[in-house]
PDB file of C-alpha atoms in Angstrom:
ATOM      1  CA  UNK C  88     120.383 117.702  63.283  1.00 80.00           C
ATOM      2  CA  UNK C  89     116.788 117.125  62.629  1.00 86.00           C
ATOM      3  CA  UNK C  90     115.673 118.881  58.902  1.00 87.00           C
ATOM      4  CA  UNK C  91     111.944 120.441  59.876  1.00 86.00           C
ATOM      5  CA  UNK C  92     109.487 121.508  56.518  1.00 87.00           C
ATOM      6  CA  UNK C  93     107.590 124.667  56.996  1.00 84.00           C
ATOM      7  CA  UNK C  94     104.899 123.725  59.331  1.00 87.00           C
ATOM      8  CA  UNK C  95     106.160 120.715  60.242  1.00 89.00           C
ATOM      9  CA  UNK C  96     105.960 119.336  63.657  1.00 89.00           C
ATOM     10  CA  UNK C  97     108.547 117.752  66.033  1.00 87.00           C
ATOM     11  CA  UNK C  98     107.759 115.050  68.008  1.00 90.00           C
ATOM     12  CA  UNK C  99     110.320 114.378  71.427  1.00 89.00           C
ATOM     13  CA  UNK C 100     109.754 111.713  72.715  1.00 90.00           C
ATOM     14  CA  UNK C 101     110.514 111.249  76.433  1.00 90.00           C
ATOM     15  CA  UNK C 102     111.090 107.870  78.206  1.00 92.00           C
ATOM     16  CA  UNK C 103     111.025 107.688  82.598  1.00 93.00           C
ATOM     17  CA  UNK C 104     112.381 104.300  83.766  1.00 92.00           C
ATOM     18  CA  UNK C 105     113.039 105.330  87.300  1.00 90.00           C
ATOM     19  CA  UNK C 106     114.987 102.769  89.611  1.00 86.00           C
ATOM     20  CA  UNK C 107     114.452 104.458  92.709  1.00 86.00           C
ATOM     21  CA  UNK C 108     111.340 106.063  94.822  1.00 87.00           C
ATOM     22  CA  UNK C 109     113.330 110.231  94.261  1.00 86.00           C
ATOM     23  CA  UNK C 110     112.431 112.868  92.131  1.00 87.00           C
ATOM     24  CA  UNK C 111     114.334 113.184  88.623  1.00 90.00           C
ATOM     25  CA  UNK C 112     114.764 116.075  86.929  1.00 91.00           C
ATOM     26  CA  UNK C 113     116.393 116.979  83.476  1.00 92.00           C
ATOM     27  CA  UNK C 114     115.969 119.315  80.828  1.00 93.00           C
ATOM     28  CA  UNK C 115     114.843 119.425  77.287  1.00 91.00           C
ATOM     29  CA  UNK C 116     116.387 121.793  75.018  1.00 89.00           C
ATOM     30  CA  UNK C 117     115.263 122.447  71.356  1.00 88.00           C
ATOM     31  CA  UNK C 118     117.580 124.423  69.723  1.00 86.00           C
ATOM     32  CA  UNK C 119     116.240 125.840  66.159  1.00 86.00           C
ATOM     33  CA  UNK C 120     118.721 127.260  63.067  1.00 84.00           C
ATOM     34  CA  UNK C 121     118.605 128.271  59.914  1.00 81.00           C
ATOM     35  CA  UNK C 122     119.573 125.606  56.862  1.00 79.00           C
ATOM     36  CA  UNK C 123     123.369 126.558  55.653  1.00 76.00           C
ATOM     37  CA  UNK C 124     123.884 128.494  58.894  1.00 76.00           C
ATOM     38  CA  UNK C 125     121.631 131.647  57.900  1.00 79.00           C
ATOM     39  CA  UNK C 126     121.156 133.592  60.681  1.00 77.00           C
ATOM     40  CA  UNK C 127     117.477 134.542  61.120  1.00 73.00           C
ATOM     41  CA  UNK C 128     116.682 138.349  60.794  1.00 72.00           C
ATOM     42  CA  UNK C 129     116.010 139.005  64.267  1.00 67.00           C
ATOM     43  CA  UNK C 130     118.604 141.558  65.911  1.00 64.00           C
ATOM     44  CA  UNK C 131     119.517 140.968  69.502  1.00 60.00           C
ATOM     45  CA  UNK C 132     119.340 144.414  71.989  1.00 64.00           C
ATOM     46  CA  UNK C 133     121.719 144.806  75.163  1.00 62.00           C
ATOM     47  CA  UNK C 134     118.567 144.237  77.033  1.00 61.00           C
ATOM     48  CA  UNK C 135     117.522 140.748  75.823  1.00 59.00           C
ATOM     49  CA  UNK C 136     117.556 137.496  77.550  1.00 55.00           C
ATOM     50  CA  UNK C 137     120.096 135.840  75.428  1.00 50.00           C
ATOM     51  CA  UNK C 138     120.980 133.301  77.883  1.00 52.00           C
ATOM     52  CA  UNK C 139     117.857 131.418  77.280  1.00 57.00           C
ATOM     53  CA  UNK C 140     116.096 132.909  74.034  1.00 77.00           C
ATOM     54  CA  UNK C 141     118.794 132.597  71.358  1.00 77.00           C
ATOM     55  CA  UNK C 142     122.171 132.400  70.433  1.00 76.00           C
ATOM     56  CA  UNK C 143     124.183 135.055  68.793  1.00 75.00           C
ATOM     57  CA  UNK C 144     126.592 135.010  66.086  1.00 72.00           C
ATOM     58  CA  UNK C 145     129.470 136.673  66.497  1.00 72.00           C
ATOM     59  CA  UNK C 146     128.043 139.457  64.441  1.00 72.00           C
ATOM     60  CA  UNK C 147     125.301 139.850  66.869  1.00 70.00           C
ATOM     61  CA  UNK C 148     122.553 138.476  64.709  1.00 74.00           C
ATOM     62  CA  UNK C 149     120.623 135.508  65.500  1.00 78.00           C
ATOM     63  CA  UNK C 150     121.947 132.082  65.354  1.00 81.00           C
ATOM     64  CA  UNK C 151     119.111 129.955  66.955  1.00 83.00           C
ATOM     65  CA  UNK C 152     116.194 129.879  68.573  1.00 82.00           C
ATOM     66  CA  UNK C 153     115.656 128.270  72.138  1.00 84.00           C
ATOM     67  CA  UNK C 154     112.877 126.487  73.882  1.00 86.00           C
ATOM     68  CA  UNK C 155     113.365 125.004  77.119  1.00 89.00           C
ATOM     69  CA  UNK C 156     111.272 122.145  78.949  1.00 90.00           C
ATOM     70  CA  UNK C 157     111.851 121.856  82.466  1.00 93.00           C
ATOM     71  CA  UNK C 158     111.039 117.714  83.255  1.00 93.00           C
ATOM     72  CA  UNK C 159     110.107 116.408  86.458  1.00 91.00           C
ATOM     73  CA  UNK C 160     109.713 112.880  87.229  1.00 91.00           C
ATOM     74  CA  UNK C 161     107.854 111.569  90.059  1.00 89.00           C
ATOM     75  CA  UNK C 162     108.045 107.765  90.363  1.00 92.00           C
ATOM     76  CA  UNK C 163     104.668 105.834  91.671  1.00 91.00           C
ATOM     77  CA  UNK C 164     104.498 102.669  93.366  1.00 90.00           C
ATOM     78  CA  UNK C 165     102.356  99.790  91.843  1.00 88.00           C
ATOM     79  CA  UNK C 166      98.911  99.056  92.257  1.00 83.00           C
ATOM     80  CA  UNK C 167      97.868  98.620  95.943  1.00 86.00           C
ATOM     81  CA  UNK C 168      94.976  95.900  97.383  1.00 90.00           C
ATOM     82  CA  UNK C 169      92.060  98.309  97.846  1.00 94.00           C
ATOM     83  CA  UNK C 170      91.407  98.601 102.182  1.00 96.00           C
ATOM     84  CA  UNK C 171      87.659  97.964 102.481  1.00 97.00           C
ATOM     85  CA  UNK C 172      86.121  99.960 105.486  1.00 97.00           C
ATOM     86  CA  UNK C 173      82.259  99.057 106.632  1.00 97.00           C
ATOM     87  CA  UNK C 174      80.294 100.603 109.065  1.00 97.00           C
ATOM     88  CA  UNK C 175      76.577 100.053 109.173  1.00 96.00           C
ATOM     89  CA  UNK C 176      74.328 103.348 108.166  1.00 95.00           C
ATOM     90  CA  UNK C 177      73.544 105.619 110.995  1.00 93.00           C
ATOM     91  CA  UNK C 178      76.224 104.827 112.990  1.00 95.00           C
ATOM     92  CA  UNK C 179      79.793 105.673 113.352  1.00 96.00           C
ATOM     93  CA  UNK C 180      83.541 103.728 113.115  1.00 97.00           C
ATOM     94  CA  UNK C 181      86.591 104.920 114.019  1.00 97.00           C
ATOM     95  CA  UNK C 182      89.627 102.647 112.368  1.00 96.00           C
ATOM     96  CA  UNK C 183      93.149 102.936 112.108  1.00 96.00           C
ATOM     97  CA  UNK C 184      94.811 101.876 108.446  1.00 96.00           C
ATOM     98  CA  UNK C 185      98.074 100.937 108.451  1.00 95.00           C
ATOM     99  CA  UNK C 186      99.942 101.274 104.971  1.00 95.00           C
ATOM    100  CA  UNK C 187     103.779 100.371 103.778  1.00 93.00           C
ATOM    101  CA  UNK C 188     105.094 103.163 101.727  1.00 92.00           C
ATOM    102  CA  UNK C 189     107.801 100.818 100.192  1.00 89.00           C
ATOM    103  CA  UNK C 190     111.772 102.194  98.736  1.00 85.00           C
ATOM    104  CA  UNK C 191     111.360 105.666 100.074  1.00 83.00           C
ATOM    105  CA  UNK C 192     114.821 107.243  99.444  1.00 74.00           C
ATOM    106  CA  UNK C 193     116.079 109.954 102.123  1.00 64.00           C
ATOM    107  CA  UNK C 194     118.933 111.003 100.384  1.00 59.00           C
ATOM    108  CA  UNK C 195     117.158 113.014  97.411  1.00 52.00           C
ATOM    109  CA  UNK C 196     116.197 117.146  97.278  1.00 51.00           C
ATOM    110  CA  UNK C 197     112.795 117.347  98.304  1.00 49.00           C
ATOM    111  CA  UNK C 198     110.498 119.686  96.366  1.00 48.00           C
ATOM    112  CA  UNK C 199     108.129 121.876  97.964  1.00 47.00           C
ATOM    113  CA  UNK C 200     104.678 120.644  97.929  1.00 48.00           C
ATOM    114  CA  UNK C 201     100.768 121.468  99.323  1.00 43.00           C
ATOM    115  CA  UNK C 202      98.022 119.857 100.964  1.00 50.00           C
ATOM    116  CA  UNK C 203      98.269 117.642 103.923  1.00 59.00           C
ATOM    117  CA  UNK C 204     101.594 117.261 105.600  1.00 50.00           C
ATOM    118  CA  UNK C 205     103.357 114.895 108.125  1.00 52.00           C
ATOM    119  CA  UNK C 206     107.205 114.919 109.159  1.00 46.00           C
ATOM    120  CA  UNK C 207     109.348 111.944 109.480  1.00 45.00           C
ATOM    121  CA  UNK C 208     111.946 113.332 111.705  1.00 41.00           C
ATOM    122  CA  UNK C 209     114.848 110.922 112.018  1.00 37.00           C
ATOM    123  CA  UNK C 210     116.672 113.554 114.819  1.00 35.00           C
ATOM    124  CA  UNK C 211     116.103 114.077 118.964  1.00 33.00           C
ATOM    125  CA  UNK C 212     112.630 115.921 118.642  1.00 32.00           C
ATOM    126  CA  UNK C 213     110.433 114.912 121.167  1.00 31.00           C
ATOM    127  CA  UNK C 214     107.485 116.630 119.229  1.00 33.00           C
ATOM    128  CA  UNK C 215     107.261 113.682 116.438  1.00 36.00           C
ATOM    129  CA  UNK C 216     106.079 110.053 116.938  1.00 37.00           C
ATOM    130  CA  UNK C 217     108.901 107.364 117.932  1.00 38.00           C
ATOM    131  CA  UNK C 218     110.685 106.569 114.599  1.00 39.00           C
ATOM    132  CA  UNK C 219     112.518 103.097 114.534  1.00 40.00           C
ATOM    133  CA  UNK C 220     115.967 103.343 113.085  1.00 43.00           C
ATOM    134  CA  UNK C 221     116.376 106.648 111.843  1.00 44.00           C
ATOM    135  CA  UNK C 222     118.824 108.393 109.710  1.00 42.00           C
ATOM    136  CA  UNK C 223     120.220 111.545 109.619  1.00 33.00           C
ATOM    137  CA  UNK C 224     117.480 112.831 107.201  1.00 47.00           C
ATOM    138  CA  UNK C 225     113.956 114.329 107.339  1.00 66.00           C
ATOM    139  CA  UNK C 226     111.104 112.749 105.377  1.00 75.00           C
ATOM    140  CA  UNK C 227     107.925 114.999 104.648  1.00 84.00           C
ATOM    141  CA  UNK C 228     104.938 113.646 103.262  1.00 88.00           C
ATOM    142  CA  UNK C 229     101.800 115.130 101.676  1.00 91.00           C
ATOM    143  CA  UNK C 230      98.628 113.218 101.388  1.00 93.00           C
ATOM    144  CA  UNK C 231      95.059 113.748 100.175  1.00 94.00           C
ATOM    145  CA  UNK C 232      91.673 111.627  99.535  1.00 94.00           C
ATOM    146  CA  UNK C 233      91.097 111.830  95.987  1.00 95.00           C
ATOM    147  CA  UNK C 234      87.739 110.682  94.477  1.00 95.00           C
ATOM    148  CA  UNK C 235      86.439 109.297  90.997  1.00 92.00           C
ATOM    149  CA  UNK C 236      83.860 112.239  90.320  1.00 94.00           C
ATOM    150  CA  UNK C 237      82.503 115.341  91.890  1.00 94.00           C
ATOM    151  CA  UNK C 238      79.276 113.690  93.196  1.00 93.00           C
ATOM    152  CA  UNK C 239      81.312 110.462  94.957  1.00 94.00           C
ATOM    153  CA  UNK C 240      82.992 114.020  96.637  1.00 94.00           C
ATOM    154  CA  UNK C 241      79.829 115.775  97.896  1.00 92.00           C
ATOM    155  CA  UNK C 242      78.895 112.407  99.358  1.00 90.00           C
ATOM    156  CA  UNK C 243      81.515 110.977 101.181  1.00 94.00           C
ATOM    157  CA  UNK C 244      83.265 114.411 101.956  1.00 93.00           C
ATOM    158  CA  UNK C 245      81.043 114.990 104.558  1.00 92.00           C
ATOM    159  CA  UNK C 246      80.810 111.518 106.172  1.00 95.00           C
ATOM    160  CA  UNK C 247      84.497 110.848 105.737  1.00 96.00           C
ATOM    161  CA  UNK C 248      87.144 111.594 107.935  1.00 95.00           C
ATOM    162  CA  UNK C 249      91.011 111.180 107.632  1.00 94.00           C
ATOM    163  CA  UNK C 250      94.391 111.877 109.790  1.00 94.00           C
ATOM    164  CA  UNK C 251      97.425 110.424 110.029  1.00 92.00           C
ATOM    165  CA  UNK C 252      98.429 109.855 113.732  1.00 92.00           C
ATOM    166  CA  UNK C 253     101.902 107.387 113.369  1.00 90.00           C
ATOM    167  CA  UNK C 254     104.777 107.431 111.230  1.00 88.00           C
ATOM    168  CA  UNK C 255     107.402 104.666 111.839  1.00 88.00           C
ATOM    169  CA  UNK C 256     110.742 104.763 109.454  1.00 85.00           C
ATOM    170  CA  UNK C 257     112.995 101.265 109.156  1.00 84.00           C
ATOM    171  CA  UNK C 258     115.862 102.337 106.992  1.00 79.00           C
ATOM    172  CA  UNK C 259     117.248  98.426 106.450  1.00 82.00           C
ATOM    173  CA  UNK C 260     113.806  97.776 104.555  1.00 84.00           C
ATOM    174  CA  UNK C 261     113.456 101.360 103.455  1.00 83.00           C
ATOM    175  CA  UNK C 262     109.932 101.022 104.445  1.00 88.00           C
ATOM    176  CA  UNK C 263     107.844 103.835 105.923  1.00 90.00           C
ATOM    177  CA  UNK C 264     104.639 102.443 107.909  1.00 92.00           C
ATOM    178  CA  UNK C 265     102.059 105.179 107.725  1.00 93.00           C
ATOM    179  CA  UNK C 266      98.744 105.021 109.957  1.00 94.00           C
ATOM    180  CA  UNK C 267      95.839 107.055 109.678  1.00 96.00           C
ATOM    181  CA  UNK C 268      93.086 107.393 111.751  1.00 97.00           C
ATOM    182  CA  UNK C 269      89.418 106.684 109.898  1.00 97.00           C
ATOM    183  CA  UNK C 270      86.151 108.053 111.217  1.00 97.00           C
ATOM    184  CA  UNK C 271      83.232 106.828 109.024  1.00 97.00           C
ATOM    185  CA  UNK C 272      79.761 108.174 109.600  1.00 96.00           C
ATOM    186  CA  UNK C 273      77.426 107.298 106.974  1.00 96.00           C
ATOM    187  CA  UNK C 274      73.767 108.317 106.644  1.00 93.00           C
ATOM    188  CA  UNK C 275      72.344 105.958 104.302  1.00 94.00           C
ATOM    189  CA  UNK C 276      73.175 102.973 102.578  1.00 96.00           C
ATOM    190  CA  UNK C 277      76.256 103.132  99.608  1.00 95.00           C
ATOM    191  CA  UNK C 278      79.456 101.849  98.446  1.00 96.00           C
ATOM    192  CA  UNK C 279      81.760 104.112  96.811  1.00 96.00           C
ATOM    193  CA  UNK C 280      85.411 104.066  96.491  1.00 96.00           C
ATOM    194  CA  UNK C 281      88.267 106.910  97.177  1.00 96.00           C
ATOM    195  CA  UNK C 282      92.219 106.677  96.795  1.00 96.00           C
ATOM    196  CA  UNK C 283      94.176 107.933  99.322  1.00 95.00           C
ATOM    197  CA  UNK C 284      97.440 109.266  97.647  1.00 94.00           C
ATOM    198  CA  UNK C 285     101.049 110.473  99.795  1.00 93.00           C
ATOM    199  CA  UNK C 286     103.574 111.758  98.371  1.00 90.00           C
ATOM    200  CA  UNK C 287     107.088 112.287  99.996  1.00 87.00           C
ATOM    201  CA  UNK C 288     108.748 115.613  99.057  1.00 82.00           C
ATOM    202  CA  UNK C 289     112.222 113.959  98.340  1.00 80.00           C
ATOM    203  CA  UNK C 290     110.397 112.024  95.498  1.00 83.00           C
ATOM    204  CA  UNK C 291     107.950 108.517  95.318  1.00 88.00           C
ATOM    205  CA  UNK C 292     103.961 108.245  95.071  1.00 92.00           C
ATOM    206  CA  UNK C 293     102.246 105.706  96.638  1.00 94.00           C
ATOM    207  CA  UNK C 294      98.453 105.345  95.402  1.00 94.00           C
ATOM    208  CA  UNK C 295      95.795 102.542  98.550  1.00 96.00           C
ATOM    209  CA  UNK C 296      92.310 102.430  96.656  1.00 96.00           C
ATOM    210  CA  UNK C 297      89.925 102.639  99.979  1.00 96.00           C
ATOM    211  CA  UNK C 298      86.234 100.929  99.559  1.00 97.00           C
ATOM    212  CA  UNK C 299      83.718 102.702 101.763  1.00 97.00           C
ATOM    213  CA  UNK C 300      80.898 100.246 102.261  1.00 97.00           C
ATOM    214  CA  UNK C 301      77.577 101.530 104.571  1.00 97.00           C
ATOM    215  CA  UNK C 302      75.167  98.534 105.098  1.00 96.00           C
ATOM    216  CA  UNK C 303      71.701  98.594 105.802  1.00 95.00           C
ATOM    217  CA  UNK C 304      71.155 100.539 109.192  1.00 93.00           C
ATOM    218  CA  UNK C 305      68.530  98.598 111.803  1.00 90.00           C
ATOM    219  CA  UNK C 306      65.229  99.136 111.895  1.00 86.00           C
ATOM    220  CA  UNK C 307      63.988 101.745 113.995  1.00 81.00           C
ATOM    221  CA  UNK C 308      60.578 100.128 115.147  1.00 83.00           C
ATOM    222  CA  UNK C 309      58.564  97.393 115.192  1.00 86.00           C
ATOM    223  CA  UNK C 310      54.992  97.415 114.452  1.00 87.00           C
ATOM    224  CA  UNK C 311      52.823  95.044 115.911  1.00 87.00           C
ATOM    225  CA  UNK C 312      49.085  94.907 114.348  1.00 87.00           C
ATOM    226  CA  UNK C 313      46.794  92.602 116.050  1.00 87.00           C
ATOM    227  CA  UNK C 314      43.952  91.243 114.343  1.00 87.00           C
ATOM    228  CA  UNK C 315      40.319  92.102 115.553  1.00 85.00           C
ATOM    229  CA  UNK C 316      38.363  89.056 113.205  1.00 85.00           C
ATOM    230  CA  UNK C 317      38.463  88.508 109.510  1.00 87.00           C
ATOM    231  CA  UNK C 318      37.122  90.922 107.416  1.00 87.00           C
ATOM    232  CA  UNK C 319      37.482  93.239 109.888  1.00 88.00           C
ATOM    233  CA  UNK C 320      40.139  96.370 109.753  1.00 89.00           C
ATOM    234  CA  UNK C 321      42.594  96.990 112.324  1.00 88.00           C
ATOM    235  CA  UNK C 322      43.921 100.536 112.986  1.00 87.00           C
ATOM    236  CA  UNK C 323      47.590 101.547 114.891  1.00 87.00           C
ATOM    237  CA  UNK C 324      48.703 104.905 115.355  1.00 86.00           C
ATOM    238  CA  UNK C 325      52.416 105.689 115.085  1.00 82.00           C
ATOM    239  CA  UNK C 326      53.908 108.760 115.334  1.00 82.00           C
ATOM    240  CA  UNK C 327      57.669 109.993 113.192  1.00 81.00           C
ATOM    241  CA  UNK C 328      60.086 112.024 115.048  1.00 79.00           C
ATOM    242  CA  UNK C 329      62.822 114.094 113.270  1.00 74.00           C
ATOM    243  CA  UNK C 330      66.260 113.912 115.182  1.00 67.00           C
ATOM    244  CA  UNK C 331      67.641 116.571 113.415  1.00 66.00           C
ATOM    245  CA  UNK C 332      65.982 119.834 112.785  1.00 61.00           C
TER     246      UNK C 332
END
């Protein structure tokens, strides 16, 4: 065992190599005793947890001490090439993204999740989008828009869009092609950047950095002022209209 000094500090150190895109999950138990087997003066009733606090001598003192840390390990997928979308200010696109969630693994537990949802169902429903190859299992997947700061939020929350509309499983490649359907409406002129991450509730994380670009919008007028001789002033009138009130 490990020898600890009074108010010392243990350091666990905890290494995830994952080899496939599935949840992992393992335990860490610490289990704490007395030097030269003392047991520590703590007496255990009938109606303590003693399955996961301590263990008892066979006198029914205290041997040790447990703590228990639940782990959970959630695999990502590399670094993606960011998907630039550009629509010119005051206008409106609609475009679909397609994205390659790559070594998705059917076979492990899911783990319930929140947020957005879509269903991979492999089976007969005719309620789900065509799925190419399918196995016997069903793949859910949460996603969300996730920004860099609270102000990149405000701003593109309300001229962003997102939904996935296709889902299309090929179990050879263990690829799942995701596409969502982008409506950007800009007001003004920016360039900010969101990530778009899904996560599949049998295990993987897949991370697509999207670039939302707005461009100058066109000019609403032209103003034409004709000259009356030098030195002389020339006067147009021009009235603004609000489109919104």
């Amino acid at each position: 065992g490990i020898r600890l000094a009074p108010k010392e500090k243990l350091e666990v150190p905890v290494l995830f190599r994952p080899t496939e895109m599935k949840i992992y999950q393992a335990v860490v138990v610490i289990n704490v005793m007395r030097r030269y087997g003392e047991t520590w003066p703590y007496k255990v009733t009938a109606g303590s947890n003693t399955d996961r606090n301590v263990t008892v001598a066979e006198n029914g003192e205290t041997e040790g001490i447990l703590w228990i840390y639940p782990i959970n390990g959630t695999p990502e997928a590399p670094q993606q090439k960011p998907v630039v979308i550009r629509c010119q200010a005051r206008q409106r696109l609609e475009q679909r993204v397609e994205l390659l969630l790559i070594g998705v693994s059917p076979g492990a537990p899911a783990l319930p999740g929140a947020g957005n949802s879509a269903t991979v169902d492999t089976g007969e429903s005719s309620n789900t989008p065509e799925v190419r190859d399918g196995s016997c299992a069903t793949l859910e997947f949460l996603y969300e828009l996730q920004y860099q700061s609270d102000e990149i939020r405000s701003q593109l929350e309300s001229w962003v869009g997102m939904e996935l509309v296709e889902k299309e499983w090929d179990t050879e490649s263990r690829i799942v092609t995701v596409i969502f359907n982008v409506v950007f409406a800009p007001s003004k002129p920016m360039r900010n950047e969101a990530t778009v991450a899904i996560q599949c509730t049998a295990g993987g994380l897949w991370k697509f950095p999207l670039v939302f670009i707005a461009t100058e919008p066109e000019v609403d007028d032209v103003i034409n002022i004709e000259a009356v001789g030098l030195n002389k002033e020339s006067i147009v009138g021009f009235k603004l209209t609000s489109q919104t009130r």
